[in-house]
Each structure stands twice: as structure tokens, then as C-alpha cells.
Amino acid sequence: MRHRDGLFDAEPVERKQPRARPTVVYKRFRAFDPHQVLLLPPSLDDWLPEDHLARFVADLVDQALDLAPILSDYTEKRGYPPYDPRLMVRLLIYGYTTGVRSSRAIERKCADDVAFRFLAADQTPDFRSIARFRRRHLDALADLFLQSLHLAQKLGVVKMGRVALDGTKLEANASRHKAMSYGRLVDKEEPIEAEIAELETKTAALLADAEAVDAAEDERLGIDGKELDLPAELDRREKRLARLQAARAQIEAEAADRARRHAEDKERRRQARTGSSDEQVVTDAGEQAAGRARPKPKAQANFTDPDSRIMKNSDGAYIQAYNAQTVVDDAHQIVTAADVTTNASDALDYTTMLDQSAQNTGRHPKQALVDAGYCSETNLEAATERQLACGTDTFMATGRLRHDEQVPPAPRGRIPKNATLKERMARKLRTKPGRKAYSRRKAIVEPVFGQIMTCQNGRQLLLRGEEGARGEWRLLAACHNLRKIFRHTGTAGIPALAG
């Protein structure tokens, strides 16, 4: 049936009214009033629990660490007073321990993080002040690593019975796409030199015609006089050529140094076989090899961070990086030596790192565990000499097994008299004591790398240059040690550290 307005009639439908929610709540909640004004200002000391890491850092900086190298740097009495160095060291140690390393991130945390506000006493230093302080006192901050190690020794958590040495690749603060190969550097120099010569000719002509009429200038440079700024363009190309030449010289110097070391090691091994010893002959062999050395065409230099190198990381990817070397004590995973090199290979750092560990702790370890990356004829000889001189028994992997390869059985019988050093080391690792000792390597040093990369956000460096990378890596190692000390003693252990 159609309605008189031309619409169909709709059957009346009874709508259900929604059940009204009760306006009265019978559950009793805790008092909550965001606009409540406090009668007295809150105490920062009440904001954190007694066993919080921030309290440990605050007491450590105030009572146990020696900040004299930083404080002695402030001799100028004029100017606006800077932030207290204790405040800045507190923020940097806590930030590098908890993974907040960026100066901008630390600035934000000082405003919205209770622990940072506690450490800064509710002050908010800007990121420029934090970054300048870190750069200015980087050497003193890196020396906190030694202080952290000595504090750990004072607590008795460094045993030096067994240590593990390993390296990891740290991403540099530079892109590998900003690098150029030696071949391209050589090819680029000649065209840029030609462009510079052409611009110099044009600039000389402009200077000679400087007093010409405006019409002549308009013909050369255009109506607005801004077609080409020859002096600025010349300066830009000269700076670019200087960067290319510096990168080329760096690659050539590295090739010469590499050839020198190889020739000197080869000559020393030859003299050892013949029973002779003449350092002048070794030096001459190295100099001759360095003079003949020529870089490979694919050898690269980076313009953003010239000290960094392209290296292959554990994932098989090529990155712009530094090689971070670390020696770790077995007892509580305390780092006893930390350094940064520009060599992708670990083999050059075996002796250096173990010597650094012994110097830092004042003791040589009974055992040193190193992987196959350190295996070389030179290091095998050094390991033999180290055992005789220092009593350190080295377990050095001589190769890597494939996933489907079975572990060789334990050797039987006497060691062959004609066995090489590498064969003797491989036989040593196949014995039951050798396998048992070497199996501890991955449980000593690998977790330290994992903790620094994840808990401390230390996968990529913030500072550029080899010295900047070394300082930041040692600061990361210092904060790792302090975290271990905190886990061992808590905030109650500060009096023992300060005593």
C-alpha cells in the first residue's frame, strides 16, 4: 500500500532503549588529583629506590672515581660558570651504561627521565654542552676504564686465571658510500687539475679586466653578475683536489706500511731459521719493500672518517668500521684491555692486547684463549715465547670447522719431532684438556660483546677518527665493568670502593 506522498508505509518497530549506565560507582579507588599542588617541593632523593643503578653511579662519581684530570683542565676564571664536571660525568656514565649515548638523547632524558633528573639534580644541560664536554675530556673519560678495572681488582672479581681475546667490528660514524677507491682517486685528479688551471686562467682575466665598463662585465658574467663566481668555484675545486690527494697519500702510506711489516716479519723468520740476528738487515728489507709497494686499485679511503676502513662484519656484510679488540677475564667477565685498530685482521693484535692486559692488571694470565683469526706463524712463535717468559699457556684455534664436519679425535702417542707450530697447536686443542679449556672462550668474551651491543647500544660509534673511536670504546668498556661491579656489590659496595 502506497502512502499519499508516494512513499511506502513502514511497519512500526519498537526500539529498545539502551540500558543506562549507573552514575554511581561503588568501587573505592585511590585518590587521584593531577592538579593537586604540593605544599613542599618533592625531594629528588625520594624518587628512586635505594638499590637503583643511578644511585650507584652518583655515589661512585662522588666518592670513588678520580676526576682530577678533568677538574685540572679548568684554569680560566673568567666567563660564565660551566656545568659541574661531576654532573656531566654522572650523565655520561649512566647514559653509556644504559644505552643512552647521544647528547641530544641525554638532554631529553634530563627532562623526562627520573634517573637522569636525579643524577643532574634537576638541571638540564643542553646537548651542545654535553657533546663539547665529551669531546674536550675524551682522554680522561677513556681513562675511567683503568679506574673501573682497578675497582674490580679491589673487590677481588678479577682473577687473571683465564682470559679470552677477541675482536668485533664497530660501525663508524660514516657511510661506506662516501669512500673512493685508489683507482678512481688517480683518475679524478687529472680532470680536476685541468679544471683548476682553466678557472685560474679565467680568474686572472677577470682581475685584469676589473676596471672595464659595466657592459663588458655583463657580457662576461651575465646581466645579474651571478652567472659564475669564479673565485668561489676555484676554491671549491682546490679543496676537493686537496681531499683527493690526501686520501691517495693515505692509501699509499698504508700500502707501504703493510709491505714493510710483511718484509720485516719474513726477514726475522729467515734469521731465526739460520740462527742469525741483524736488525739493520731487517730494517733495510722493510724499507726496500715499502719503496716498491703500490696500492691495490680497489683499496679505499673514506672522506667522512678517513681513519675508518671497510671491513666485513660477522653477518658477512661490508661496513665502514673499526676493529675493537677486547681481553676479558673469565671470573666475572671484567674487561682487562680494550683498544681500537684500523686493521680488519685480528692477527696483528695478539701480542699487543695481551701485553696491554698484563700492564693494566699487573699480572699475566695463566691461560689465554684466542680464535682462528689470530692464528699466524708469528703469533704461534710469540705464544711459545710467552709461555716460557710469562707462564701464559695459549690455546689458539688453527682453523674453523664446517657445520657438517666432525671434530677430529683426540691424538694418541708422542708428538712428532718434525711437527710445525701450527700442527702442535692443533694437536694441543684436540686433547681433552685443550678442548675443555677452549670451549670456555665463547662463554667469556662473546657475551661481553652482546651486552655492549644491546644493553649499552654500542653497535655504532658516535665519534669520528681513530682516537675518538678508541676513547668511546674504552668508555663503553668502563661502563660495562661498572655494571658488573654494581651487579656484584649493589649500592652498598661504594664504601669498599672508596676506601
mmCIF file of C-alpha atoms in Angstrom, residues 74-417:
data_model
loop_
_atom_site.group_PDB
_atom_site.id
_atom_site.type_symbol
_atom_site.label_atom_id
_atom_site.label_comp_id
_atom_site.label_asym_id
_atom_site.label_seq_id
_atom_site.Cartn_x
_atom_site.Cartn_y
_atom_site.Cartn_z
ATOM 1 C CA TYR A 74 89.504 24.342 34.199
ATOM 2 C CA THR A 75 92.005 27.124 34.857
ATOM 3 C CA GLU A 76 90.246 30.115 33.268
ATOM 4 C CA LYS A 77 88.468 32.167 35.934
ATOM 5 C CA ARG A 78 86.653 34.438 33.508
ATOM 6 C CA GLY A 79 83.456 33.653 31.660
ATOM 7 C CA TYR A 80 80.135 32.128 32.591
ATOM 8 C CA PRO A 81 80.463 29.215 35.063
ATOM 9 C CA PRO A 82 80.280 25.831 33.288
ATOM 10 C CA TYR A 83 78.321 22.829 34.491
ATOM 11 C CA ASP A 84 79.917 20.912 37.342
ATOM 12 C CA PRO A 85 82.115 18.138 35.840
ATOM 13 C CA ARG A 86 80.667 15.673 38.358
ATOM 14 C CA LEU A 87 77.216 16.276 36.884
ATOM 15 C CA MET A 88 78.438 15.697 33.321
ATOM 16 C CA VAL A 89 80.413 12.560 34.235
ATOM 17 C CA ARG A 90 77.361 11.185 36.048
ATOM 18 C CA LEU A 91 75.197 11.679 32.961
ATOM 19 C CA LEU A 92 77.734 10.183 30.552
ATOM 20 C CA ILE A 93 78.467 7.116 32.689
ATOM 21 C CA TYR A 94 74.797 6.394 33.304
ATOM 22 C CA GLY A 95 73.951 7.084 29.659
ATOM 23 C CA TYR A 96 76.697 4.824 28.296
ATOM 24 C CA THR A 97 75.717 2.128 30.800
ATOM 25 C CA THR A 98 72.024 2.147 29.875
ATOM 26 C CA GLY A 99 72.372 2.704 26.119
ATOM 27 C CA VAL A 100 71.601 6.449 26.016
ATOM 28 C CA ARG A 101 74.742 7.782 24.304
ATOM 29 C CA SER A 102 73.578 10.603 22.050
ATOM 30 C CA SER A 103 73.991 14.078 23.538
ATOM 31 C CA ARG A 104 70.511 15.034 22.327
ATOM 32 C CA ALA A 105 69.025 11.905 23.882
ATOM 33 C CA ILE A 106 70.740 12.675 27.195
ATOM 34 C CA GLU A 107 69.336 16.210 27.075
ATOM 35 C CA ARG A 108 65.808 14.825 26.582
ATOM 36 C CA LYS A 109 66.276 12.317 29.383
ATOM 37 C CA CYS A 110 67.258 15.109 31.774
ATOM 38 C CA ALA A 111 63.750 16.486 31.289
ATOM 39 C CA ASP A 112 61.575 13.364 31.267
ATOM 40 C CA ASP A 113 63.534 10.542 32.952
ATOM 41 C CA VAL A 114 63.586 10.313 36.741
ATOM 42 C CA ALA A 115 67.025 8.675 36.951
ATOM 43 C CA PHE A 116 68.677 11.311 34.759
ATOM 44 C CA ARG A 117 66.941 14.119 36.652
ATOM 45 C CA PHE A 118 68.194 12.608 39.908
ATOM 46 C CA LEU A 119 71.770 12.462 38.597
ATOM 47 C CA ALA A 120 71.611 16.010 37.217
ATOM 48 C CA ALA A 121 69.987 17.400 40.387
ATOM 49 C CA ASP A 122 67.109 18.607 38.206
ATOM 50 C CA GLN A 123 69.409 20.605 35.927
ATOM 51 C CA THR A 124 69.041 20.314 32.148
ATOM 52 C CA PRO A 125 72.334 20.812 30.287
ATOM 53 C CA ASP A 126 71.825 21.287 26.556
ATOM 54 C CA PHE A 127 73.181 18.784 24.054
ATOM 55 C CA ARG A 128 75.953 21.120 22.879
ATOM 56 C CA SER A 129 77.358 21.357 26.404
ATOM 57 C CA ILE A 130 77.255 17.561 26.746
ATOM 58 C CA ALA A 131 78.896 16.968 23.359
ATOM 59 C CA ARG A 132 81.610 19.573 23.965
ATOM 60 C CA PHE A 133 82.367 18.126 27.403
ATOM 61 C CA ARG A 134 82.703 14.612 25.966
ATOM 62 C CA ARG A 135 84.994 15.749 23.163
ATOM 63 C CA ARG A 136 87.100 18.005 25.403
ATOM 64 C CA HIS A 137 87.672 15.388 28.112
ATOM 65 C CA LEU A 138 87.631 12.252 25.957
ATOM 66 C CA ASP A 139 91.074 11.105 27.120
ATOM 67 C CA ALA A 140 90.107 11.486 30.782
ATOM 68 C CA LEU A 141 86.798 9.693 30.178
ATOM 69 C CA ALA A 142 88.647 6.861 28.418
ATOM 70 C CA ASP A 143 90.948 6.581 31.452
ATOM 71 C CA LEU A 144 87.877 5.729 33.524
ATOM 72 C CA PHE A 145 88.330 2.263 32.013
ATOM 73 C CA LEU A 146 91.515 1.749 34.021
ATOM 74 C CA GLN A 147 89.820 3.085 37.138
ATOM 75 C CA SER A 148 86.909 0.671 36.681
ATOM 76 C CA LEU A 149 89.358 -2.208 36.258
ATOM 77 C CA HIS A 150 91.263 -1.275 39.408
ATOM 78 C CA LEU A 151 87.996 -1.017 41.353
ATOM 79 C CA ALA A 152 87.092 -4.510 40.173
ATOM 80 C CA GLN A 153 90.506 -5.757 41.286
ATOM 81 C CA LYS A 154 89.979 -4.151 44.684
ATOM 82 C CA LEU A 155 86.748 -6.148 45.038
ATOM 83 C CA GLY A 156 88.548 -9.347 44.041
ATOM 84 C CA VAL A 157 86.437 -10.078 40.949
ATOM 85 C CA VAL A 158 89.437 -10.142 38.572
ATOM 86 C CA LYS A 159 91.304 -13.444 38.895
ATOM 87 C CA MET A 160 93.508 -13.484 35.742
ATOM 88 C CA GLY A 161 93.443 -17.257 35.731
ATOM 89 C CA ARG A 162 91.993 -17.454 32.227
ATOM 90 C CA VAL A 163 91.312 -14.669 29.721
ATOM 91 C CA ALA A 164 89.805 -14.617 26.245
ATOM 92 C CA LEU A 165 90.873 -12.266 23.458
ATOM 93 C CA ASP A 166 88.620 -11.390 20.540
ATOM 94 C CA GLY A 167 87.697 -8.565 18.205
ATOM 95 C CA THR A 168 84.439 -7.182 16.868
ATOM 96 C CA LYS A 169 83.649 -4.697 14.119
ATOM 97 C CA LEU A 170 82.167 -1.387 15.296
ATOM 98 C CA GLU A 171 80.294 0.677 12.720
ATOM 99 C CA ALA A 172 81.989 4.021 12.172
ATOM 100 C CA ASN A 173 80.077 7.281 12.056
ATOM 101 C CA ALA A 174 80.479 7.355 8.274
ATOM 102 C CA SER A 175 78.858 5.783 5.239
ATOM 103 C CA ARG A 176 80.827 3.389 3.070
ATOM 104 C CA HIS A 177 79.265 5.146 0.077
ATOM 105 C CA LYS A 178 81.416 8.177 0.939
ATOM 106 C CA ALA A 179 84.561 6.177 0.156
ATOM 107 C CA MET A 180 86.548 6.152 -3.091
ATOM 108 C CA SER A 181 88.933 3.541 -4.449
ATOM 109 C CA TYR A 182 92.579 4.259 -5.233
ATOM 110 C CA GLY A 183 91.984 3.747 -8.945
ATOM 111 C CA ARG A 184 89.204 6.336 -9.024
ATOM 112 C CA LEU A 185 91.269 8.774 -6.964
ATOM 113 C CA VAL A 186 94.056 8.646 -9.542
ATOM 114 C CA ASP A 187 91.584 9.049 -12.417
ATOM 115 C CA LYS A 188 89.823 12.003 -10.747
ATOM 116 C CA GLU A 189 92.931 14.073 -10.021
ATOM 117 C CA GLU A 190 93.887 14.927 -13.612
ATOM 118 C CA PRO A 191 90.450 16.317 -14.705
ATOM 119 C CA ILE A 192 90.176 18.409 -11.527
ATOM 120 C CA GLU A 193 93.690 19.784 -12.029
ATOM 121 C CA ALA A 194 92.694 20.770 -15.585
ATOM 122 C CA GLU A 195 89.527 22.462 -14.280
ATOM 123 C CA ILE A 196 91.560 24.368 -11.697
ATOM 124 C CA ALA A 197 94.005 25.565 -14.368
ATOM 125 C CA GLU A 198 91.122 26.731 -16.543
ATOM 126 C CA LEU A 199 89.475 28.565 -13.636
ATOM 127 C CA GLU A 200 92.773 30.191 -12.688
ATOM 128 C CA THR A 201 93.092 31.494 -16.254
ATOM 129 C CA LYS A 202 89.558 32.881 -16.166
ATOM 130 C CA THR A 203 90.114 34.437 -12.752
ATOM 131 C CA ALA A 204 93.299 36.136 -13.943
ATOM 132 C CA ALA A 205 91.438 37.524 -16.934
ATOM 133 C CA LEU A 206 88.684 38.863 -14.688
ATOM 134 C CA LEU A 207 91.168 40.566 -12.401
ATOM 135 C CA ALA A 208 92.935 42.128 -15.373
ATOM 136 C CA ASP A 209 89.642 43.487 -16.699
ATOM 137 C CA ALA A 210 88.335 44.590 -13.290
ATOM 138 C CA GLU A 211 88.164 48.229 -14.330
ATOM 139 C CA ALA A 212 86.328 47.567 -17.589
ATOM 140 C CA VAL A 213 82.943 49.090 -18.239
ATOM 141 C CA ASP A 214 79.729 47.506 -16.949
ATOM 142 C CA ALA A 215 78.729 46.450 -20.427
ATOM 143 C CA ALA A 216 81.854 44.332 -20.791
ATOM 144 C CA GLU A 217 81.215 42.744 -17.384
ATOM 145 C CA ASP A 218 77.636 41.940 -18.396
ATOM 146 C CA GLU A 219 78.940 40.160 -21.490
ATOM 147 C CA ARG A 220 81.275 38.015 -19.379
ATOM 148 C CA LEU A 221 79.158 37.291 -16.303
ATOM 149 C CA GLY A 222 75.568 37.931 -17.363
ATOM 150 C CA ILE A 223 73.169 40.739 -16.617
ATOM 151 C CA ASP A 224 72.860 39.999 -12.903
ATOM 152 C CA GLY A 225 76.552 39.350 -12.444
ATOM 153 C CA LYS A 226 75.885 35.951 -10.789
ATOM 154 C CA GLU A 227 76.356 33.507 -13.640
ATOM 155 C CA LEU A 228 79.535 32.081 -12.118
ATOM 156 C CA ASP A 229 81.505 33.055 -9.050
ATOM 157 C CA LEU A 230 84.929 32.056 -10.306
ATOM 158 C CA PRO A 231 86.928 32.615 -7.075
ATOM 159 C CA ALA A 232 84.433 30.533 -5.062
ATOM 160 C CA GLU A 233 84.327 27.828 -7.740
ATOM 161 C CA LEU A 234 88.121 27.764 -7.859
ATOM 162 C CA ASP A 235 88.314 27.449 -4.066
ATOM 163 C CA ARG A 236 85.805 24.580 -4.084
ATOM 164 C CA ARG A 237 87.759 22.631 -6.687
ATOM 165 C CA GLU A 238 91.081 23.244 -4.943
ATOM 166 C CA LYS A 239 89.655 21.921 -1.669
ATOM 167 C CA ARG A 240 88.262 18.880 -3.462
ATOM 168 C CA LEU A 241 91.638 18.207 -5.085
ATOM 169 C CA ALA A 242 93.331 18.514 -1.683
ATOM 170 C CA ARG A 243 90.934 15.927 -0.216
ATOM 171 C CA LEU A 244 91.591 13.554 -3.112
ATOM 172 C CA GLN A 245 95.351 13.948 -2.778
ATOM 173 C CA ALA A 246 95.194 13.412 0.994
ATOM 174 C CA ALA A 247 93.138 10.240 0.522
ATOM 175 C CA ARG A 248 95.561 8.994 -2.126
ATOM 176 C CA ALA A 249 98.559 9.681 0.127
ATOM 177 C CA GLN A 250 96.842 7.835 2.978
ATOM 178 C CA ILE A 251 96.248 4.718 0.858
ATOM 179 C CA GLU A 252 99.846 4.782 -0.417
ATOM 180 C CA ALA A 253 101.206 5.144 3.128
ATOM 181 C CA GLU A 254 99.101 2.203 4.318
ATOM 182 C CA ALA A 255 100.327 0.030 1.448
ATOM 183 C CA ALA A 256 103.939 0.934 2.247
ATOM 184 C CA ASP A 257 103.467 0.225 5.952
ATOM 185 C CA ARG A 258 101.826 -3.118 5.210
ATOM 186 C CA ALA A 259 104.663 -4.128 2.870
ATOM 187 C CA ARG A 260 107.255 -3.007 5.436
ATOM 188 C CA ARG A 261 105.756 -5.124 8.218
ATOM 189 C CA HIS A 262 105.460 -8.168 5.963
ATOM 190 C CA ALA A 263 109.071 -7.889 4.786
ATOM 191 C CA GLU A 264 110.410 -7.386 8.311
ATOM 192 C CA ASP A 265 108.492 -10.410 9.642
ATOM 193 C CA LYS A 266 109.728 -12.506 6.729
ATOM 194 C CA GLU A 267 113.348 -11.473 7.331
ATOM 195 C CA ARG A 268 113.083 -12.166 11.070
ATOM 196 C CA ARG A 269 111.740 -15.677 10.372
ATOM 197 C CA ARG A 270 114.595 -16.286 7.922
ATOM 198 C CA GLN A 271 117.146 -15.181 10.511
ATOM 199 C CA ALA A 272 115.508 -17.391 13.147
ATOM 200 C CA ARG A 273 115.862 -20.415 10.856
ATOM 201 C CA THR A 274 119.532 -19.678 10.157
ATOM 202 C CA GLY A 275 120.369 -18.730 13.739
ATOM 203 C CA SER A 276 121.460 -15.173 12.875
ATOM 204 C CA SER A 277 120.238 -11.826 14.206
ATOM 205 C CA ASP A 278 120.748 -8.472 12.474
ATOM 206 C CA GLU A 279 118.137 -5.739 12.999
ATOM 207 C CA GLN A 280 119.758 -3.487 10.398
ATOM 208 C CA VAL A 281 119.115 -6.108 7.733
ATOM 209 C CA VAL A 282 115.517 -6.352 8.947
ATOM 210 C CA THR A 283 115.100 -2.569 8.708
ATOM 211 C CA ASP A 284 116.666 -2.436 5.236
ATOM 212 C CA ALA A 285 114.378 -5.195 3.995
ATOM 213 C CA GLY A 286 111.362 -3.311 5.301
ATOM 214 C CA GLU A 287 112.427 -0.011 3.704
ATOM 215 C CA GLN A 288 113.050 -1.653 0.330
ATOM 216 C CA ALA A 289 109.650 -3.332 0.399
ATOM 217 C CA ALA A 290 107.957 -0.065 1.388
ATOM 218 C CA GLY A 291 109.603 1.745 -1.524
ATOM 219 C CA ARG A 292 108.361 -0.853 -4.005
ATOM 220 C CA ALA A 293 104.840 -1.070 -2.567
ATOM 221 C CA ARG A 294 101.931 0.022 -4.729
ATOM 222 C CA PRO A 295 98.322 0.142 -3.511
ATOM 223 C CA LYS A 296 95.711 -2.127 -4.995
ATOM 224 C CA PRO A 297 93.313 -0.291 -7.340
ATOM 225 C CA LYS A 298 90.365 -1.268 -5.128
ATOM 226 C CA ALA A 299 91.936 -0.030 -1.871
ATOM 227 C CA GLN A 300 89.584 2.628 -0.488
ATOM 228 C CA ALA A 301 89.606 5.751 1.668
ATOM 229 C CA ASN A 302 86.612 7.422 3.288
ATOM 230 C CA PHE A 303 86.120 11.194 3.143
ATOM 231 C CA THR A 304 83.806 11.442 6.183
ATOM 232 C CA ASP A 305 86.029 9.457 8.567
ATOM 233 C CA PRO A 306 89.406 8.897 6.873
ATOM 234 C CA ASP A 307 90.659 6.664 9.706
ATOM 235 C CA SER A 308 87.838 4.121 9.345
ATOM 236 C CA ARG A 309 88.054 1.175 6.950
ATOM 237 C CA ILE A 310 85.663 -1.023 5.010
ATOM 238 C CA MET A 311 85.501 -4.321 6.913
ATOM 239 C CA LYS A 312 83.438 -7.467 6.808
ATOM 240 C CA ASN A 313 81.283 -7.980 9.891
ATOM 241 C CA SER A 314 80.030 -11.235 11.398
ATOM 242 C CA ASP A 315 76.930 -11.155 9.169
ATOM 243 C CA GLY A 316 79.052 -11.124 6.025
ATOM 244 C CA ALA A 317 78.178 -7.503 5.179
ATOM 245 C CA TYR A 318 80.793 -4.894 4.308
ATOM 246 C CA ILE A 319 80.595 -1.808 6.530
ATOM 247 C CA GLN A 320 82.671 1.258 7.318
ATOM 248 C CA ALA A 321 84.112 0.209 10.642
ATOM 249 C CA TYR A 322 86.848 -0.060 13.241
ATOM 250 C CA ASN A 323 88.180 -3.293 14.740
ATOM 251 C CA ALA A 324 87.541 -3.237 18.504
ATOM 252 C CA GLN A 325 89.878 -5.559 20.425
ATOM 253 C CA THR A 326 88.982 -6.803 23.899
ATOM 254 C CA VAL A 327 90.532 -9.023 26.572
ATOM 255 C CA VAL A 328 88.029 -10.396 29.110
ATOM 256 C CA ASP A 329 88.683 -12.142 32.424
ATOM 257 C CA ASP A 330 86.866 -15.437 32.963
ATOM 258 C CA ALA A 331 85.770 -14.938 36.575
ATOM 259 C CA HIS A 332 83.138 -12.180 36.181
ATOM 260 C CA GLN A 333 83.518 -11.034 32.552
ATOM 261 C CA ILE A 334 85.523 -7.948 33.502
ATOM 262 C CA VAL A 335 87.273 -6.301 30.537
ATOM 263 C CA THR A 336 91.010 -6.073 31.237
ATOM 264 C CA ALA A 337 92.123 -4.467 27.952
ATOM 265 C CA ALA A 338 90.270 -2.537 25.249
ATOM 266 C CA ASP A 339 91.600 -0.932 22.106
ATOM 267 C CA VAL A 340 90.617 0.015 18.557
ATOM 268 C CA THR A 341 92.614 -0.618 15.386
ATOM 269 C CA THR A 342 92.154 0.109 11.697
ATOM 270 C CA ASN A 343 93.257 -3.390 10.664
ATOM 271 C CA ALA A 344 90.454 -5.701 9.603
ATOM 272 C CA SER A 345 92.539 -8.726 10.623
ATOM 273 C CA ASP A 346 92.906 -9.686 14.284
ATOM 274 C CA ALA A 347 96.290 -11.327 13.759
ATOM 275 C CA LEU A 348 98.271 -8.126 14.341
ATOM 276 C CA ASP A 349 96.866 -7.590 17.843
ATOM 277 C CA TYR A 350 97.619 -10.833 19.715
ATOM 278 C CA THR A 351 100.808 -9.702 21.443
ATOM 279 C CA THR A 352 99.716 -6.077 21.815
ATOM 280 C CA MET A 353 96.454 -6.865 23.586
ATOM 281 C CA LEU A 354 97.870 -9.463 25.978
ATOM 282 C CA ASP A 355 100.686 -7.067 26.878
ATOM 283 C CA GLN A 356 98.138 -4.307 27.458
ATOM 284 C CA SER A 357 96.084 -6.597 29.698
ATOM 285 C CA ALA A 358 99.151 -7.517 31.753
ATOM 286 C CA GLN A 359 100.138 -3.863 32.073
ATOM 287 C CA ASN A 360 96.637 -2.831 33.180
ATOM 288 C CA THR A 361 96.277 -5.547 35.803
ATOM 289 C CA GLY A 362 99.895 -6.052 36.809
ATOM 290 C CA ARG A 363 99.555 -9.812 36.216
ATOM 291 C CA HIS A 364 99.883 -12.259 33.352
ATOM 292 C CA PRO A 365 97.042 -14.776 32.920
ATOM 293 C CA LYS A 366 97.642 -18.493 33.265
ATOM 294 C CA GLN A 367 95.664 -19.231 30.096
ATOM 295 C CA ALA A 368 94.789 -17.153 27.026
ATOM 296 C CA LEU A 369 92.061 -18.293 24.624
ATOM 297 C CA VAL A 370 92.023 -16.863 21.086
ATOM 298 C CA ASP A 371 90.149 -17.871 17.949
ATOM 299 C CA ALA A 372 91.457 -18.678 14.476
ATOM 300 C CA GLY A 373 91.544 -15.022 13.457
ATOM 301 C CA TYR A 374 94.788 -14.645 15.428
ATOM 302 C CA CYS A 375 96.481 -17.742 14.019
ATOM 303 C CA SER A 376 99.685 -16.909 12.169
ATOM 304 C CA GLU A 377 103.256 -18.141 12.184
ATOM 305 C CA THR A 378 104.346 -15.001 14.033
ATOM 306 C CA ASN A 379 101.685 -15.363 16.735
ATOM 307 C CA LEU A 380 102.372 -19.071 17.204
ATOM 308 C CA GLU A 381 106.031 -18.254 17.825
ATOM 309 C CA ALA A 382 105.013 -15.414 20.165
ATOM 310 C CA ALA A 383 102.720 -17.788 22.072
ATOM 311 C CA THR A 384 105.607 -20.203 22.616
ATOM 312 C CA GLU A 385 107.860 -17.404 23.843
ATOM 313 C CA ARG A 386 105.101 -16.008 26.073
ATOM 314 C CA GLN A 387 104.635 -19.342 27.801
ATOM 315 C CA LEU A 388 108.345 -19.513 28.591
ATOM 316 C CA ALA A 389 108.653 -15.875 29.683
ATOM 317 C CA CYS A 390 105.313 -15.186 31.391
ATOM 318 C CA GLY A 391 103.797 -18.604 32.072
ATOM 319 C CA THR A 392 100.755 -17.908 29.864
ATOM 320 C CA ASP A 393 99.520 -21.036 28.108
ATOM 321 C CA THR A 394 97.821 -20.005 24.851
ATOM 322 C CA PHE A 395 95.055 -22.030 23.217
ATOM 323 C CA MET A 396 94.810 -20.720 19.656
ATOM 324 C CA ALA A 397 92.400 -22.171 17.111
ATOM 325 C CA THR A 398 94.205 -23.042 13.881
ATOM 326 C CA GLY A 399 91.119 -23.155 11.663
ATOM 327 C CA ARG A 400 87.349 -23.321 11.556
ATOM 328 C CA LEU A 401 85.270 -26.452 11.152
ATOM 329 C CA ARG A 402 82.364 -26.556 8.735
ATOM 330 C CA HIS A 403 78.929 -27.170 10.203
ATOM 331 C CA ASP A 404 78.847 -30.702 8.773
ATOM 332 C CA GLU A 405 82.447 -31.511 9.719
ATOM 333 C CA GLN A 406 83.174 -33.828 12.624
ATOM 334 C CA VAL A 407 85.574 -32.831 15.381
ATOM 335 C CA PRO A 408 88.849 -34.763 14.954
ATOM 336 C CA PRO A 409 89.515 -37.397 17.616
ATOM 337 C CA ALA A 410 91.931 -36.787 20.464
ATOM 338 C CA PRO A 411 95.526 -37.501 19.417
ATOM 339 C CA ARG A 412 97.418 -40.503 20.743
ATOM 340 C CA GLY A 413 101.104 -41.147 21.116
ATOM 341 C CA ARG A 414 104.032 -38.785 21.162
ATOM 342 C CA ILE A 415 104.188 -35.510 19.256
ATOM 343 C CA PRO A 416 106.158 -35.956 16.015
ATOM 344 C CA LYS A 417 109.541 -34.238 16.152
#
